[in-house]
Tab-separated table of C-alpha atoms in Angstrom:
chain	number	residue	atom	x	y	z
A	938	UNK	CA	-9.005	37.922	29.584
A	939	UNK	CA	-9.591	37.496	25.901
A	940	UNK	CA	-7.732	33.843	24.636
A	941	UNK	CA	-4.456	34.547	23.389
A	942	UNK	CA	-3.393	34.360	19.669
A	943	UNK	CA	-0.352	32.524	19.804
A	944	UNK	CA	-0.114	31.776	16.163
A	945	UNK	CA	0.743	35.586	15.133
A	946	UNK	CA	3.883	34.945	16.652
A	947	UNK	CA	4.813	31.638	15.107
A	948	UNK	CA	6.636	33.025	11.733
A	949	UNK	CA	8.645	34.755	13.765
A	950	UNK	CA	9.366	32.096	16.114
A	951	UNK	CA	10.676	29.614	13.195
A	952	UNK	CA	13.305	32.308	11.655
A	953	UNK	CA	14.768	32.489	14.814
A	954	UNK	CA	14.749	28.072	15.712
A	955	UNK	CA	16.165	27.968	12.041
A	956	UNK	CA	19.121	30.785	12.485
A	957	UNK	CA	19.775	28.662	15.724
A	958	UNK	CA	20.096	25.025	14.643
A	959	UNK	CA	22.485	26.038	11.535
A	960	UNK	CA	24.559	27.771	14.002
A	961	UNK	CA	24.834	25.227	16.176
A	962	UNK	CA	27.944	22.630	14.987
A	963	UNK	CA	27.550	19.882	17.345
A	964	UNK	CA	25.092	17.808	17.983
A	965	UNK	CA	26.129	15.935	20.965
A	966	UNK	CA	24.440	12.469	20.427
A	967	UNK	CA	27.784	9.538	21.883
A	968	UNK	CA	26.319	8.640	25.203
A	969	UNK	CA	24.430	4.814	24.996
A	970	UNK	CA	22.150	5.906	28.070
A	971	UNK	CA	19.273	3.381	27.499
A	972	UNK	CA	17.924	3.241	30.918
A	973	UNK	CA	13.907	3.600	31.605
A	974	UNK	CA	12.580	5.692	34.572
A	975	UNK	CA	11.031	3.761	37.254
A	976	UNK	CA	8.445	6.102	38.294
A	977	UNK	CA	7.898	4.107	41.322
A	978	UNK	CA	11.169	4.266	42.330
A	979	UNK	CA	11.482	7.201	42.724
A	980	UNK	CA	8.395	7.894	44.094
A	981	UNK	CA	9.588	6.101	46.949
A	982	UNK	CA	12.737	7.606	47.503
A	983	UNK	CA	11.242	10.953	47.373
A	984	UNK	CA	8.855	9.711	50.096
A	985	UNK	CA	11.306	8.233	52.480
A	986	UNK	CA	13.301	11.317	51.675
A	987	UNK	CA	16.232	10.217	50.139
A	988	UNK	CA	17.285	13.299	48.731
A	989	UNK	CA	21.326	12.417	47.739
A	990	UNK	CA	20.521	9.509	45.503
A	991	UNK	CA	17.088	11.130	44.534
A	992	UNK	CA	19.125	13.926	43.663
A	993	UNK	CA	21.831	11.650	41.796
A	994	UNK	CA	19.387	9.462	39.562
A	995	UNK	CA	17.750	12.532	38.471
A	996	UNK	CA	20.827	14.526	37.419
A	997	UNK	CA	21.973	11.081	36.220
A	998	UNK	CA	18.906	11.534	33.532
A	999	UNK	CA	19.801	15.279	32.957
A	1000	UNK	CA	23.365	14.612	32.003
A	1001	UNK	CA	22.535	11.682	29.676
A	1002	UNK	CA	20.068	14.115	27.701
A	1003	UNK	CA	22.762	16.641	27.505
A	1004	UNK	CA	24.874	13.656	25.705
A	1005	UNK	CA	21.914	12.347	23.701
A	1006	UNK	CA	19.070	13.347	22.713
A	1007	UNK	CA	17.379	9.822	22.786
A	1008	UNK	CA	17.496	10.558	26.854
A	1009	UNK	CA	15.223	13.394	26.236
A	1010	UNK	CA	11.995	11.713	27.309
A	1011	UNK	CA	13.804	10.204	30.560
A	1012	UNK	CA	14.438	13.760	31.693
A	1013	UNK	CA	10.652	14.546	31.396
A	1014	UNK	CA	8.958	11.307	32.645
A	1015	UNK	CA	11.229	11.334	35.905
A	1016	UNK	CA	10.331	15.190	36.801
A	1017	UNK	CA	6.538	14.752	35.866
A	1018	UNK	CA	6.122	11.993	39.123
A	1019	UNK	CA	6.175	15.298	41.461
A	1020	UNK	CA	3.582	16.519	38.993
A	1021	UNK	CA	0.744	16.124	41.562
A	1022	UNK	CA	-1.162	17.947	43.925
A	1023	UNK	CA	-0.637	15.487	47.109
A	1024	UNK	CA	-0.501	17.705	50.091
A	1025	UNK	CA	1.624	15.065	51.830
A	1026	UNK	CA	4.328	16.479	49.538
A	1027	UNK	CA	4.892	20.299	49.996
A	1028	UNK	CA	6.696	19.440	53.384
A	1029	UNK	CA	8.929	17.208	51.544
A	1030	UNK	CA	9.833	19.505	49.035
A	1031	UNK	CA	10.354	22.132	51.165
A	1032	UNK	CA	13.242	19.883	53.104
A	1033	UNK	CA	14.780	18.844	49.678
A	1034	UNK	CA	14.797	22.160	48.803
A	1035	UNK	CA	16.343	23.157	52.409
A	1036	UNK	CA	18.617	20.319	52.150
A	1037	UNK	CA	20.264	20.794	49.186
A	1038	UNK	CA	19.925	24.215	48.141
A	1039	UNK	CA	22.636	23.423	45.777
A	1040	UNK	CA	20.966	21.042	43.573
A	1041	UNK	CA	18.718	22.051	40.932
A	1042	UNK	CA	16.638	18.735	41.088
A	1043	UNK	CA	14.686	19.673	44.233
A	1044	UNK	CA	13.655	23.197	42.542
A	1045	UNK	CA	12.262	21.532	39.754
A	1046	UNK	CA	10.589	18.913	41.342
A	1047	UNK	CA	8.745	21.603	43.073
A	1048	UNK	CA	7.857	23.644	40.024
A	1049	UNK	CA	6.244	20.875	39.112
A	1050	UNK	CA	4.097	20.351	42.261
A	1051	UNK	CA	3.354	24.111	42.136
A	1052	UNK	CA	2.117	24.020	38.485
A	1053	UNK	CA	-0.501	20.844	39.418
A	1054	UNK	CA	-1.516	23.261	42.182
A	1055	UNK	CA	-2.253	26.125	39.542
A	1056	UNK	CA	-4.332	23.724	37.271
A	1057	UNK	CA	-6.408	22.468	40.269
A	1058	UNK	CA	-6.638	26.190	41.609
A	1059	UNK	CA	-7.426	27.331	38.082
A	1060	UNK	CA	-10.788	24.498	37.340
A	1061	UNK	CA	-12.597	25.495	34.621
A	1062	UNK	CA	-10.759	28.793	33.773
A	1063	UNK	CA	-10.829	28.505	29.799
A	1064	UNK	CA	-14.166	27.362	30.144
A	1065	UNK	CA	-15.953	30.009	31.912
A	1066	UNK	CA	-15.192	32.959	33.897
A	1067	UNK	CA	-13.723	32.106	37.000
A	1068	UNK	CA	-13.833	34.246	40.075
A	1069	UNK	CA	-11.209	36.538	40.664
A	1070	UNK	CA	-10.264	34.363	43.827
A	1071	UNK	CA	-9.742	31.013	42.047
A	1072	UNK	CA	-7.808	33.217	39.264
A	1073	UNK	CA	-5.322	34.762	41.954
A	1074	UNK	CA	-4.449	31.309	43.491
A	1075	UNK	CA	-3.550	29.763	39.968
A	1076	UNK	CA	-1.726	33.042	39.395
A	1077	UNK	CA	0.398	32.417	42.834
A	1078	UNK	CA	0.623	28.809	42.578
A	1079	UNK	CA	2.503	29.879	38.715
A	1080	UNK	CA	4.512	32.617	40.388
A	1081	UNK	CA	6.177	29.753	42.796
A	1082	UNK	CA	6.895	27.350	39.755
A	1083	UNK	CA	8.106	30.221	37.929
A	1084	UNK	CA	10.620	31.718	40.757
A	1085	UNK	CA	11.799	27.327	41.277
A	1086	UNK	CA	12.087	27.479	37.586
A	1087	UNK	CA	14.259	30.611	36.930
A	1088	UNK	CA	16.658	29.141	40.064
A	1089	UNK	CA	17.293	26.009	38.540
A	1090	UNK	CA	17.916	27.190	35.321
A	1091	UNK	CA	20.686	29.349	37.056
A	1092	UNK	CA	22.761	26.366	38.186
A	1093	UNK	CA	21.579	24.195	34.781
A	1094	UNK	CA	20.995	26.159	31.632
A	1095	UNK	CA	20.008	23.042	29.677
A	1096	UNK	CA	16.950	22.414	31.657
A	1097	UNK	CA	14.735	21.506	28.671
A	1098	UNK	CA	12.274	20.097	31.362
A	1099	UNK	CA	12.049	24.051	32.644
A	1100	UNK	CA	11.791	25.480	29.176
A	1101	UNK	CA	8.524	23.116	28.631
A	1102	UNK	CA	6.953	24.312	32.545
A	1103	UNK	CA	7.292	27.914	31.113
A	1104	UNK	CA	5.654	26.985	27.925
A	1105	UNK	CA	2.440	25.608	29.970
A	1106	UNK	CA	2.581	28.250	32.487
A	1107	UNK	CA	2.333	30.795	29.821
A	1108	UNK	CA	-0.285	28.972	27.997
A	1109	UNK	CA	-2.049	29.079	31.420
A	1110	UNK	CA	-1.695	32.900	31.950
A	1111	UNK	CA	-2.223	33.700	28.412
A	1112	UNK	CA	1.290	35.121	27.874
A	1113	UNK	CA	2.599	34.692	24.420
A	1114	UNK	CA	6.009	36.473	25.120
A	1115	UNK	CA	6.321	33.854	28.396
A	1116	UNK	CA	5.630	30.707	25.240
A	1117	UNK	CA	7.786	32.664	22.654
A	1118	UNK	CA	11.022	32.934	25.101
A	1119	UNK	CA	11.039	29.818	26.854
A	1120	UNK	CA	10.906	28.225	23.302
A	1121	UNK	CA	13.894	30.068	22.127
A	1122	UNK	CA	16.079	29.710	24.613
A	1123	UNK	CA	15.145	25.931	25.068
A	1124	UNK	CA	16.503	26.234	21.188
A	1125	UNK	CA	19.509	27.918	21.766
A	1126	UNK	CA	20.777	24.862	24.404
A	1127	UNK	CA	19.173	22.241	22.371
A	1128	UNK	CA	18.369	23.218	18.880
A	1129	UNK	CA	17.074	19.520	17.968
A	1130	UNK	CA	15.081	18.647	21.047
A	1131	UNK	CA	12.176	17.481	20.788
A	1132	UNK	CA	9.792	17.943	24.359
A	1133	UNK	CA	9.782	21.380	24.329
A	1134	UNK	CA	8.821	21.798	20.921
A	1135	UNK	CA	6.052	19.444	21.485
A	1136	UNK	CA	4.727	21.524	24.409
A	1137	UNK	CA	4.646	24.434	22.321
A	1138	UNK	CA	2.817	22.872	19.427
A	1139	UNK	CA	-0.381	21.866	22.279
A	1140	UNK	CA	-1.143	25.578	23.230
A	1141	UNK	CA	-1.614	25.588	19.066
A	1142	UNK	CA	-4.570	23.015	19.745
A	1143	UNK	CA	-8.385	24.578	18.917
A	1144	UNK	CA	-9.010	24.524	22.473
A	1145	UNK	CA	-6.636	26.941	22.732
A	1146	UNK	CA	-7.139	29.418	19.847
A	1147	UNK	CA	-5.450	27.771	17.561
A	1148	UNK	CA	-6.296	25.372	14.916
A	1149	UNK	CA	-5.115	21.845	13.078
A	1150	UNK	CA	-3.760	23.518	10.530
A	1151	UNK	CA	-1.342	25.608	12.312
A	1152	UNK	CA	-0.090	23.058	14.498
A	1153	UNK	CA	0.379	21.255	10.717
A	1154	UNK	CA	2.656	23.729	10.002
A	1155	UNK	CA	4.553	24.564	12.621
A	1156	UNK	CA	5.552	20.530	12.377
A	1157	UNK	CA	5.833	20.869	8.623
A	1158	UNK	CA	8.543	23.304	9.433
A	1159	UNK	CA	10.308	21.373	12.604
A	1160	UNK	CA	10.842	18.778	9.478
A	1161	UNK	CA	14.057	20.205	8.833
A	1162	UNK	CA	15.708	19.496	11.711
A	1163	UNK	CA	14.880	15.901	11.878
A	1164	UNK	CA	18.251	14.486	10.086
A	1165	UNK	CA	19.713	15.171	13.806
A	1166	UNK	CA	17.163	14.438	15.946
A	1167	UNK	CA	14.571	11.473	14.279
A	1168	UNK	CA	12.225	11.785	17.177
A	1169	UNK	CA	11.189	15.456	15.900
A	1170	UNK	CA	8.888	13.227	13.577
A	1171	UNK	CA	7.116	12.403	16.230
A	1172	UNK	CA	5.610	15.470	16.881
A	1173	UNK	CA	3.188	14.439	13.698
A	1174	UNK	CA	1.308	12.463	16.770
A	1175	UNK	CA	0.480	15.454	18.450
A	1176	UNK	CA	-2.793	15.822	16.167
A	1177	UNK	CA	-4.156	12.593	16.076
A	1178	UNK	CA	-3.482	12.655	19.769
A	1179	UNK	CA	-5.589	15.803	20.839
A	1180	UNK	CA	-8.133	14.586	18.468
A	1181	UNK	CA	-8.245	11.143	20.891
A	1182	UNK	CA	-8.358	13.222	24.276
A	1183	UNK	CA	-11.706	15.183	22.706
A	1184	UNK	CA	-13.168	12.311	21.253
A	1185	UNK	CA	-12.535	10.830	25.148
A	1186	UNK	CA	-14.267	13.542	26.495
A	1187	UNK	CA	-17.213	13.567	24.649
A	1188	UNK	CA	-17.806	9.676	25.064
A	1189	UNK	CA	-17.139	9.314	21.717
A	1190	UNK	CA	-14.340	5.785	22.628
A	1191	UNK	CA	-14.431	4.658	19.253
A	1192	UNK	CA	-13.478	7.566	17.196
A	1193	UNK	CA	-10.556	8.113	20.441
A	1194	UNK	CA	-9.529	4.560	19.914
A	1195	UNK	CA	-8.662	5.316	16.014
A	1196	UNK	CA	-7.246	8.564	16.676
A	1197	UNK	CA	-5.066	7.317	19.502
A	1198	UNK	CA	-4.084	4.150	17.145
A	1199	UNK	CA	-3.082	6.813	14.140
A	1200	UNK	CA	-1.010	8.956	16.276
A	1201	UNK	CA	1.009	5.365	17.591
A	1202	UNK	CA	2.026	5.444	13.996
A	1203	UNK	CA	4.349	8.242	14.473
A	1204	UNK	CA	4.921	8.031	17.879
A	1205	UNK	CA	5.558	4.890	20.423
A	1206	UNK	CA	4.846	7.222	23.491
A	1207	UNK	CA	3.647	5.431	26.518
A	1208	UNK	CA	0.758	8.394	27.340
A	1209	UNK	CA	-0.458	7.055	24.102
A	1210	UNK	CA	-1.251	3.634	24.699
A	1211	UNK	CA	-2.186	4.429	28.225
A	1212	UNK	CA	-5.301	7.226	26.809
A	1213	UNK	CA	-5.967	4.275	24.312
A	1214	UNK	CA	-5.966	1.592	26.527
A	1215	UNK	CA	-8.245	4.250	28.661
A	1216	UNK	CA	-10.989	4.357	25.513
A	1217	UNK	CA	-10.963	0.384	25.618
A	1218	UNK	CA	-11.592	0.233	28.723
A	1219	UNK	CA	-14.582	2.760	28.622
A	1220	UNK	CA	-15.778	0.452	25.553
A	1221	UNK	CA	-15.213	-2.339	27.854
A	1222	UNK	CA	-12.904	-4.041	25.359
A	1223	UNK	CA	-10.535	-5.273	28.745
A	1224	UNK	CA	-8.599	-7.688	26.778
A	1225	UNK	CA	-7.096	-4.699	24.531
A	1226	UNK	CA	-7.144	-1.864	27.411
A	1227	UNK	CA	-4.975	-4.345	29.347
A	1228	UNK	CA	-2.714	-5.013	26.534
A	1229	UNK	CA	-2.211	-1.198	25.909
A	1230	UNK	CA	-1.551	-0.870	29.902
A	1231	UNK	CA	1.102	-3.558	29.548
A	1232	UNK	CA	2.775	-1.733	26.299
A	1233	UNK	CA	2.878	2.016	28.474
A	1234	UNK	CA	4.186	-0.063	31.601
A	1235	UNK	CA	6.960	-1.327	29.577
A	1236	UNK	CA	7.637	1.812	27.991
A	1237	UNK	CA	7.515	3.538	31.722
A	1238	UNK	CA	8.138	0.868	34.330
A	1239	UNK	CA	6.056	1.142	37.475
A	1240	UNK	CA	4.570	4.288	36.491
A	1241	UNK	CA	1.571	4.563	39.062
A	1242	UNK	CA	-0.926	6.036	36.882
A	1243	UNK	CA	-0.992	3.493	35.110
A	1244	UNK	CA	-0.771	0.575	37.695
A	1245	UNK	CA	-3.812	2.295	38.802
A	1246	UNK	CA	-5.352	2.123	35.218
A	1247	UNK	CA	-4.338	-1.292	34.890
A	1248	UNK	CA	-5.761	-2.303	38.454
A	1249	UNK	CA	-9.292	-0.831	37.717
A	1250	UNK	CA	-9.787	-2.324	34.300
A	1251	UNK	CA	-8.472	-5.663	35.947
A	1252	UNK	CA	-11.553	-4.468	38.543
A	1253	UNK	CA	-13.789	-3.610	36.042
A	1254	UNK	CA	-13.170	-6.734	33.824
A	1255	UNK	CA	-14.048	-9.308	36.790
A	1256	UNK	CA	-17.262	-6.782	37.972
A	1257	UNK	CA	-18.356	-7.535	33.545
A	1258	UNK	CA	-17.801	-11.067	33.586
A	1259	UNK	CA	-19.852	-11.723	36.745
A	1260	UNK	CA	-22.195	-9.430	35.881
A	1261	UNK	CA	-22.490	-11.830	32.467
A	1262	UNK	CA	-22.278	-14.987	34.735
A	1263	UNK	CA	-25.415	-13.108	36.776
A	1264	UNK	CA	-27.330	-12.242	33.717
A	1265	UNK	CA	-26.781	-16.433	32.455
A	1266	UNK	CA	-27.798	-17.639	35.957
A	1267	UNK	CA	-30.906	-15.456	35.727
A	1268	UNK	CA	-31.869	-16.045	32.041
A	1269	UNK	CA	-32.022	-19.831	33.793
A	1270	UNK	CA	-34.486	-19.009	36.256
A	1271	UNK	CA	-36.234	-16.733	34.033
A	1272	UNK	CA	-36.549	-19.768	31.155
A	1273	UNK	CA	-34.729	-17.559	28.863
A	1274	UNK	CA	-31.769	-19.033	27.048
A	1275	UNK	CA	-29.607	-17.923	24.147
A	1276	UNK	CA	-32.159	-20.421	21.744
A	1277	UNK	CA	-34.520	-18.867	19.043
A	1278	UNK	CA	-37.710	-17.862	21.675
A	1279	UNK	CA	-40.430	-20.014	21.799
A	1280	UNK	CA	-43.499	-19.559	19.452
A	1281	UNK	CA	-45.917	-18.679	22.058
A	1282	UNK	CA	-50.110	-19.218	21.464
A	1283	UNK	CA	-52.669	-17.115	21.542
A	1284	UNK	CA	-54.096	-18.310	25.125
A	1285	UNK	CA	-50.346	-17.840	26.401
A	1286	UNK	CA	-50.147	-14.238	24.888
A	1287	UNK	CA	-53.156	-13.538	26.390
A	1288	UNK	CA	-52.388	-14.880	30.272
A	1289	UNK	CA	-49.172	-12.854	29.159
A	1290	UNK	CA	-50.915	-9.793	28.808
A	1291	UNK	CA	-53.407	-10.364	31.714
A	1292	UNK	CA	-50.143	-10.631	34.517
A	1293	UNK	CA	-49.108	-7.500	33.013
A	1294	UNK	CA	-51.636	-5.649	33.617
A	1295	UNK	CA	-52.206	-6.798	36.968
A	1296	UNK	CA	-48.897	-6.114	37.722
A	1297	UNK	CA	-49.455	-2.607	36.027
A	1298	UNK	CA	-52.683	-2.490	38.267
A	1299	UNK	CA	-50.333	-3.673	41.776
A	1300	UNK	CA	-47.910	-1.105	40.847
A	1301	UNK	CA	-49.866	1.947	40.408
A	1302	UNK	CA	-50.914	1.524	43.771
A	1303	UNK	CA	-47.341	0.689	44.863
A	1304	UNK	CA	-48.233	-2.883	45.461
A	1305	UNK	CA	-45.020	-3.784	44.298
A	1306	UNK	CA	-44.194	-7.212	45.858
A	1307	UNK	CA	-47.699	-8.416	44.188
A	1308	UNK	CA	-46.473	-6.781	41.237
A	1309	UNK	CA	-42.849	-7.805	40.665
A	1310	UNK	CA	-44.716	-11.785	41.119
A	1311	UNK	CA	-47.366	-10.471	38.307
A	1312	UNK	CA	-44.081	-9.148	36.347
A	1313	UNK	CA	-42.434	-11.931	36.896
A	1314	UNK	CA	-45.235	-14.919	35.577
A	1315	UNK	CA	-45.748	-12.558	32.415
A	1316	UNK	CA	-41.570	-13.111	31.865
A	1317	UNK	CA	-41.733	-16.889	31.989
A	1318	UNK	CA	-44.283	-16.525	29.078
A	1319	UNK	CA	-42.347	-13.663	27.020
A	1320	UNK	CA	-38.832	-13.692	28.009
A	1321	UNK	CA	-38.071	-11.188	25.679
A	1322	UNK	CA	-40.241	-8.212	26.004
A	1323	UNK	CA	-37.763	-5.752	27.356
A	1324	UNK	CA	-40.733	-3.586	28.940
A	1325	UNK	CA	-41.591	-6.035	31.167
A	1326	UNK	CA	-37.903	-6.277	32.749
A	1327	UNK	CA	-37.915	-2.738	32.873
A	1328	UNK	CA	-41.097	-2.498	34.627
A	1329	UNK	CA	-40.120	-5.172	36.871
A	1330	UNK	CA	-36.772	-3.255	37.559
A	1331	UNK	CA	-38.657	0.029	39.021
A	1332	UNK	CA	-40.468	-1.971	41.138
A	1333	UNK	CA	-37.464	-3.445	42.858
A	1334	UNK	CA	-35.664	-0.021	42.738
A	1335	UNK	CA	-38.902	1.558	44.593
A	1336	UNK	CA	-38.547	-1.399	47.181
A	1337	UNK	CA	-34.934	-0.051	47.710
A	1338	UNK	CA	-33.514	-3.440	46.083
A	1339	UNK	CA	-31.043	-1.761	43.552
A	1340	UNK	CA	-29.280	-4.499	43.004
A	1341	UNK	CA	-32.106	-6.654	41.717
A	1342	UNK	CA	-33.503	-3.568	40.034
A	1343	UNK	CA	-29.655	-2.954	38.235
A	1344	UNK	CA	-29.690	-6.600	37.120
A	1345	UNK	CA	-33.652	-5.876	35.272
A	1346	UNK	CA	-32.729	-2.943	33.861
A	1347	UNK	CA	-29.513	-4.639	32.585
A	1348	UNK	CA	-31.739	-6.951	30.860
A	1349	UNK	CA	-33.963	-4.807	29.723
A	1350	UNK	CA	-31.031	-2.844	27.549
A	1351	UNK	CA	-30.008	-6.271	26.248
A	1352	UNK	CA	-32.757	-6.534	24.865
A	1353	UNK	CA	-33.778	-2.804	23.706
A	1354	UNK	CA	-30.741	-0.884	23.060
A	1355	UNK	CA	-32.560	2.488	23.181
A	1356	UNK	CA	-33.734	2.319	26.771
A	1357	UNK	CA	-33.115	5.653	27.646
A	1358	UNK	CA	-34.861	5.747	31.163
A	1359	UNK	CA	-33.103	2.244	32.410
A	1360	UNK	CA	-29.324	3.742	31.326
A	1361	UNK	CA	-30.437	6.964	33.531
A	1362	UNK	CA	-31.316	4.951	36.507
A	1363	UNK	CA	-28.342	2.884	36.085
A	1364	UNK	CA	-25.840	5.233	36.231
A	1365	UNK	CA	-28.013	6.782	39.430
A	1366	UNK	CA	-27.773	3.085	40.844
A	1367	UNK	CA	-23.944	3.122	40.005
A	1368	UNK	CA	-23.209	6.741	41.266
A	1369	UNK	CA	-24.544	5.947	44.467
A	1370	UNK	CA	-22.277	2.591	44.871
A	1371	UNK	CA	-19.068	5.194	43.688
A	1372	UNK	CA	-18.882	3.012	40.750
A	1373	UNK	CA	-18.300	6.259	38.831
A	1374	UNK	CA	-16.492	4.917	35.660
A	1375	UNK	CA	-19.568	2.658	35.304
A	1376	UNK	CA	-21.799	5.632	35.657
A	1377	UNK	CA	-20.030	7.398	32.961
A	1378	UNK	CA	-20.354	4.669	30.532
A	1379	UNK	CA	-24.020	4.221	31.479
A	1380	UNK	CA	-24.840	8.405	30.883
A	1381	UNK	CA	-22.383	8.062	27.999
A	1382	UNK	CA	-24.744	5.679	26.356
A	1383	UNK	CA	-27.765	7.707	26.785
A	1384	UNK	CA	-25.479	10.439	25.352
A	1385	UNK	CA	-24.942	8.694	21.801
A	1386	UNK	CA	-28.277	7.381	21.503
A	1387	UNK	CA	-29.646	11.478	21.925
A	1388	UNK	CA	-27.198	14.063	21.774
A	1389	UNK	CA	-29.546	16.380	22.644
A	1390	UNK	CA	-31.145	15.318	25.401
A	1391	UNK	CA	-29.939	18.281	28.066
A	1392	UNK	CA	-30.755	16.231	31.123
A	1393	UNK	CA	-28.153	13.609	30.539
A	1394	UNK	CA	-25.215	16.105	30.097
A	1395	UNK	CA	-26.351	17.623	33.842
A	1396	UNK	CA	-26.370	13.960	35.197
A	1397	UNK	CA	-22.893	13.472	34.017
A	1398	UNK	CA	-21.948	16.878	35.037
A	1399	UNK	CA	-22.785	15.666	38.748
A	1400	UNK	CA	-21.220	12.101	38.117
A	1401	UNK	CA	-17.863	14.020	37.572
A	1402	UNK	CA	-18.713	16.448	40.395
A	1403	UNK	CA	-18.884	13.267	42.938
A	1404	UNK	CA	-15.484	12.407	41.076
A	1405	UNK	CA	-14.149	14.842	41.722
A	1406	UNK	CA	-13.718	16.126	38.201
A	1407	UNK	CA	-14.669	20.215	38.795
A	1408	UNK	CA	-13.543	20.886	35.208
A	1409	UNK	CA	-15.945	18.705	33.669
A	1410	UNK	CA	-18.480	18.739	36.028
A	1411	UNK	CA	-19.061	22.533	35.272
A	1412	UNK	CA	-18.501	22.326	31.603
A	1413	UNK	CA	-21.376	19.631	31.161
A	1414	UNK	CA	-23.720	21.536	33.620
A	1415	UNK	CA	-23.218	24.573	31.812
A	1416	UNK	CA	-23.895	22.823	28.238
A	1417	UNK	CA	-27.160	21.362	29.601
A	1418	UNK	CA	-27.953	25.008	30.268
A	1419	UNK	CA	-27.393	26.437	27.182
A	1420	UNK	CA	-29.759	23.557	26.113
A	1421	UNK	CA	-32.479	25.013	27.869
A	1422	UNK	CA	-32.189	22.687	31.201
A	1423	UNK	CA	-33.149	25.182	33.780
A	1424	UNK	CA	-32.128	23.059	36.435
A	1425	UNK	CA	-28.766	23.087	35.093
A	1426	UNK	CA	-29.280	26.675	34.757
A	1427	UNK	CA	-29.991	27.672	38.187
A	1428	UNK	CA	-26.916	25.280	39.676
A	1429	UNK	CA	-24.522	26.847	37.058
A	1430	UNK	CA	-25.659	30.338	37.797
A	1431	UNK	CA	-25.199	29.448	41.715
A	1432	UNK	CA	-21.658	28.001	41.192
A	1433	UNK	CA	-20.747	30.568	38.876
């Protein structure tokens, strides 16, 4: 299928929306509803199948939005709980619909679930042509979602969360008419609503065949109605937020932080804090990462995803601190410290060279224990020579002592930041341990140092694959193939 050209209908959409906005006299901004959404509480009620109080809670959020635009995010946040591919969800959702067929809540929840399943089935559809079975499975889930969405709208035509899902589905299926109709229908009931317009502007990103100029054009046109709902101004955050997402994918986390910071100037959205926190964590700036996760959790209390990310960041920070401690201890055993290196005499240099030469000879004949002993002696004399740590690490690795190898490779890159082979082996060690985030940090360092190194993209694709991130894995392996790495090409053809 060809990528759709959403921007062709923007002018028509804007005219319709403007007419709708002018024709609506009552805004409905009287409610003082200010409850935050506790996603963990909603999830717990769902898992325990406490459907009656769950219906009441979700309907309360929707009613608050119908009375006050400021409560709009609560509805979207609440139903987002069900946008998971957890296989245990479906039988509970079926039971919920069966017990309460006259409530719109279970239909919307099930539609969210089906949309998540469709995204998983789609995989990397936008990057490469998938086989028809995968595309049909995606269509099947989206068809089920649309049935539930239409049923919910029959019960309550003011469910903007349903129109936003239609925009999402239209974007995935490349159906411009579905997107446009959803935006127009939502605007008839909530002309000054924000979230459907946000979802629409996200269809105009460069990744979806649009451009930042087209996004800016739509955002500017919506500024006319911001007087009725100030939140409309937050649409301006969509552009830097999308750039932040792209930079994060590319491993350019410093730029991602800058873009998310820019987005937060326009919008206090909890997801932007969480996304910036993720970028900080990749940079091993755990203090700032935890600050952002805490801020996200203030705005979205007990959000399971944010709690998970915070927990992971704390674990990574603890590992980082432990690694630094081990480094300090190892520096002491290797007579290396933070003081300026002592001046070695000519005799000492020659002695270190002899030890290194012996070590190299032992290494070449696979006598790794003797080689390690000689490298250690050389290191005692020349503690700042990265190659000595690098070679000793190789010996440890060939003896299957990954822990010692990792420590030495870390010492090597501390002394020579562009030791690409060290980063690659570190990536392998972390990946074999299941420490995929650490592995990604390591291989991203290689790509930052040498962005045209095709094998690094292949290696990162393999880490993504082990982590279960199929979309990213296929993209990286394809890119490695396009850069001329034949091993990637063979695998790409198999998986294509």
